[in-house]
């Protein structure tokens, strides 16, 4: 016996998850309530910086994640494009995860590949240990890799197929881990005062930091919306069988 589940219902659940995550992060104890996802969002963000630097010809020197929910990606070398390239590296923190997350959501259109796609995310997590320089970061990322790998290997099909777009949503909304950060010129991380992403873009280009913060937030939200609509925007149904398997 099967039960039909519309793509619109799946879309509703994912949008609800995105709103709930963003809203909870803004609460006084929100980061503690969603602590594992807070750490994952920091990983997405810092990897976005480091990999953007690599793509533009620079070096990704080290990745640091801290137990208080902060992180730093250190890169060096000249990047292609000079000031524009440095601005793109700064933007890679908010936009890189949104681009990767959109890819995970769109990949959910092919549910039979969910195990493989989750496996790719596990590989990405483990490869990031090449740059990791904090013990906490190693423990946290290995823990996430083990959890996602366990779902991919032994989880029921419905869980695998939901986990893929759900993690994509978490990547996209990582920009909103601290909404005020988008509109802050400088922050203190591990005792050091550093320019925020929007502050760094303003320094390299033009216009005030709050303009770039708003633009980064809108672009991340736009990527999330487009990927969700591309994946769940039609009226096809998902059949949920009696053994909880999902068949498109």
Coordinates of C-alpha atoms in Angstrom, one line a residue:
X1 CA 0.0 0.0 0.0
X2 CA 1.4 3.4 -0.9
X3 CA 0.6 7.0 0.1
X4 CA 1.2 9.8 -2.3
X5 CA 3.2 12.8 -1.1
X6 CA 3.3 15.8 -3.4
X7 CA 6.4 17.7 -4.2
X8 CA 4.7 20.8 -2.8
X9 CA 4.5 19.1 0.6
X10 CA 8.2 18.2 0.4
X11 CA 8.9 21.9 -0.6
X12 CA 6.8 23.1 2.4
X13 CA 8.9 21.0 4.8
X14 CA 12.2 22.2 3.5
X15 CA 11.1 25.9 3.5
X16 CA 9.8 25.4 7.0
X17 CA 13.2 23.9 8.0
X18 CA 15.0 26.9 6.5
X19 CA 12.8 29.4 8.3
X20 CA 13.1 27.5 11.6
X21 CA 16.9 27.3 11.4
X22 CA 17.3 31.0 10.5
X23 CA 14.8 32.1 13.2
X24 CA 16.3 29.9 15.9
X25 CA 19.8 31.2 15.2
X26 CA 18.6 34.7 16.0
X27 CA 17.3 33.7 19.5
X28 CA 19.5 34.2 22.6
X29 CA 20.2 30.5 22.9
X30 CA 19.6 29.6 19.3
X31 CA 23.2 28.6 18.5
X32 CA 23.2 26.3 21.5
X33 CA 19.9 24.7 20.5
X34 CA 21.2 24.0 17.0
X35 CA 24.8 23.5 18.0
X36 CA 25.7 20.7 15.5
X37 CA 24.2 22.7 12.6
X38 CA 25.9 25.9 13.8
X39 CA 29.3 24.1 13.5
X40 CA 28.3 22.7 10.1
X41 CA 27.3 26.2 8.9
X42 CA 30.7 27.5 10.0
X43 CA 32.4 24.7 8.1
X44 CA 30.4 25.5 5.0
X45 CA 31.2 29.2 5.3
X46 CA 35.0 28.9 5.9
X47 CA 35.4 26.2 3.2
X48 CA 33.7 28.7 0.8
X49 CA 36.5 31.2 1.5
X50 CA 39.3 28.7 1.2
X51 CA 38.2 27.0 -1.9
X52 CA 37.4 30.3 -3.6
X53 CA 41.0 31.4 -2.9
X54 CA 42.3 28.1 -4.4
X55 CA 40.1 28.5 -7.6
X56 CA 41.5 32.0 -8.0
X57 CA 45.1 30.9 -7.9
X58 CA 45.8 31.5 -4.2
X59 CA 46.5 29.1 -1.4
X60 CA 44.3 27.6 1.3
X61 CA 46.6 27.5 4.2
X62 CA 44.5 26.4 7.2
X63 CA 41.0 26.0 8.5
X64 CA 40.1 26.5 12.1
X65 CA 36.8 25.7 13.8
X66 CA 36.3 26.6 17.5
X67 CA 33.9 25.2 20.1
X68 CA 32.2 28.6 20.5
X69 CA 30.8 28.4 17.0
X70 CA 33.3 30.6 15.3
X71 CA 35.9 29.8 12.6
X72 CA 38.7 31.2 10.4
X73 CA 39.9 30.2 7.0
X74 CA 43.4 31.5 6.3
X75 CA 44.6 31.9 2.7
X76 CA 47.6 33.4 1.1
X77 CA 49.3 34.2 -2.2
X78 CA 48.1 36.5 -5.0
X79 CA 44.7 35.7 -6.3
X80 CA 43.6 36.3 -9.9
X81 CA 41.9 39.7 -10.4
X82 CA 43.7 41.7 -7.7
X83 CA 41.2 43.7 -5.6
X84 CA 38.2 42.0 -7.4
X85 CA 39.7 38.6 -6.7
X86 CA 40.1 39.4 -3.0
X87 CA 36.5 40.6 -2.9
X88 CA 35.4 37.4 -4.5
X89 CA 37.3 35.4 -1.8
X90 CA 35.5 37.4 0.8
X91 CA 32.1 36.7 -0.9
X92 CA 33.0 33.0 -1.1
X93 CA 32.1 32.5 2.5
X94 CA 28.4 33.4 2.2
X95 CA 28.0 32.5 -1.5
X96 CA 30.1 29.3 -1.8
X97 CA 27.9 27.3 0.6
X98 CA 24.8 28.6 -1.1
X99 CA 26.1 27.4 -4.5
X100 CA 27.0 24.0 -3.1
X101 CA 23.8 23.8 -1.2
X102 CA 21.8 24.5 -4.3
X103 CA 23.6 21.7 -6.0
X104 CA 22.7 19.3 -3.2
X105 CA 19.0 20.3 -3.4
X106 CA 18.9 20.0 -7.2
X107 CA 20.6 16.6 -6.9
X108 CA 17.5 15.4 -5.0
X109 CA 15.7 15.3 -8.3
X110 CA 17.4 11.9 -8.8
X111 CA 16.6 10.1 -5.5
X112 CA 18.2 6.8 -6.7
X113 CA 21.5 8.6 -6.5
X114 CA 21.0 9.9 -2.9
X115 CA 23.4 7.4 -1.4
X116 CA 26.2 8.4 -3.8
X117 CA 25.5 12.2 -3.4
X118 CA 25.6 11.9 0.4
X119 CA 28.9 10.0 0.0
X120 CA 30.3 12.9 -2.0
X121 CA 29.5 15.2 0.9
X122 CA 31.2 12.8 3.3
X123 CA 34.3 12.8 1.1
X124 CA 34.3 16.6 1.1
X125 CA 34.1 16.7 4.8
X126 CA 37.0 14.3 5.3
X127 CA 39.1 16.1 2.6
X128 CA 38.7 19.3 4.5
X129 CA 40.8 17.8 7.3
X130 CA 43.8 18.5 5.1
X131 CA 43.5 22.1 6.2
X132 CA 42.1 21.7 9.6
X133 CA 44.3 22.9 12.4
X134 CA 42.1 22.6 15.5
X135 CA 41.4 19.4 17.5
X136 CA 37.8 20.5 18.0
X137 CA 37.4 21.0 14.2
X138 CA 38.8 17.5 13.5
X139 CA 36.4 15.9 16.1
X140 CA 33.4 17.9 14.8
X141 CA 33.9 17.2 11.1
X142 CA 34.7 13.5 11.6
X143 CA 31.5 13.3 13.7
X144 CA 29.5 14.9 10.9
X145 CA 31.1 12.6 8.3
X146 CA 30.3 9.6 10.4
X147 CA 26.7 10.6 10.8
X148 CA 26.1 11.4 7.2
X149 CA 28.0 8.3 6.1
X150 CA 25.8 6.2 8.4
X151 CA 22.7 7.6 6.8
X152 CA 24.1 6.9 3.4
X153 CA 25.1 3.3 4.2
X154 CA 22.4 2.1 6.5
X155 CA 19.6 4.7 6.7
X156 CA 16.2 3.9 5.2
X157 CA 15.6 5.3 1.7
X158 CA 13.2 8.0 2.9
X159 CA 15.8 9.3 5.3
X160 CA 18.6 9.4 2.6
X161 CA 16.3 11.2 0.2
X162 CA 15.3 13.8 2.8
X163 CA 18.8 14.2 4.2
X164 CA 20.3 15.4 0.9
X165 CA 18.1 18.4 0.3
X166 CA 17.9 19.2 4.0
X167 CA 21.7 19.4 4.2
X168 CA 21.5 21.5 1.0
X169 CA 19.1 23.9 2.8
X170 CA 21.5 24.1 5.8
X171 CA 24.3 25.0 3.5
X172 CA 22.3 27.8 1.8
X173 CA 21.1 29.3 5.1
X174 CA 24.6 29.2 6.7
X175 CA 24.8 32.8 5.5
X176 CA 22.3 33.6 8.2
X177 CA 24.1 31.9 11.1
X178 CA 24.4 35.4 12.5
X179 CA 22.2 37.8 10.6
X180 CA 23.9 40.8 12.2
X181 CA 27.3 39.6 10.8
X182 CA 26.2 40.6 7.3
X183 CA 25.8 44.2 8.5
X184 CA 28.9 44.4 10.7
X185 CA 32.2 45.9 9.4
X186 CA 34.5 44.1 11.8
X187 CA 34.2 41.2 14.3
X188 CA 36.3 39.6 17.0
X189 CA 37.3 35.9 16.4
X190 CA 39.5 34.0 18.8
X191 CA 40.7 37.3 20.4
X192 CA 41.5 39.0 17.0
X193 CA 39.6 41.8 15.4
X194 CA 39.0 41.0 11.7
X195 CA 37.1 42.6 8.9
X196 CA 33.8 40.9 8.2
X197 CA 33.1 39.5 4.7
X198 CA 31.1 42.6 3.8
X199 CA 33.7 44.8 5.3
X200 CA 36.4 43.2 3.3
X201 CA 34.4 43.6 0.1
X202 CA 33.8 47.2 0.8
X203 CA 37.5 47.7 1.4
X204 CA 38.5 46.1 -1.9
X205 CA 35.8 47.6 -4.1
X206 CA 33.3 50.4 -3.4
X207 CA 30.0 51.2 -1.7
X208 CA 29.5 50.7 2.1
X209 CA 29.7 47.3 3.8
X210 CA 26.0 47.2 4.6
X211 CA 25.2 47.3 0.9
X212 CA 27.4 44.2 0.3
X213 CA 25.9 42.5 3.3
X214 CA 22.4 43.0 2.0
X215 CA 23.4 41.8 -1.5
X216 CA 25.1 38.7 -0.1
X217 CA 22.0 37.8 1.9
X218 CA 19.7 38.3 -1.0
X219 CA 21.8 36.3 -3.4
X220 CA 22.0 33.4 -0.9
X221 CA 18.3 33.5 -0.4
X222 CA 17.7 33.6 -4.2
X223 CA 19.9 30.6 -4.8
X224 CA 17.9 28.7 -2.2
X225 CA 14.6 29.7 -3.7
X226 CA 15.6 28.8 -7.3
X227 CA 17.0 25.4 -6.4
X228 CA 13.9 24.5 -4.4
X229 CA 11.6 25.6 -7.2
X230 CA 13.6 23.7 -9.8
X231 CA 13.5 20.5 -7.7
X232 CA 10.0 20.7 -6.2
X233 CA 8.1 23.2 -8.3
X234 CA 6.0 20.7 -10.3
X235 CA 3.0 18.6 -9.3
X236 CA 4.6 15.2 -9.4
X237 CA 4.0 12.9 -6.5
X238 CA 6.2 10.8 -4.3
X239 CA 4.8 7.4 -3.3
X240 CA 5.6 6.4 0.2
X241 CA 5.4 2.6 0.4
X242 CA 4.4 0.6 3.5
X243 CA 8.1 -0.1 4.3
X244 CA 8.9 3.6 4.2
X245 CA 10.7 3.5 0.8
X246 CA 10.2 6.5 -1.5
X247 CA 9.6 5.9 -5.1
X248 CA 9.4 8.9 -7.5

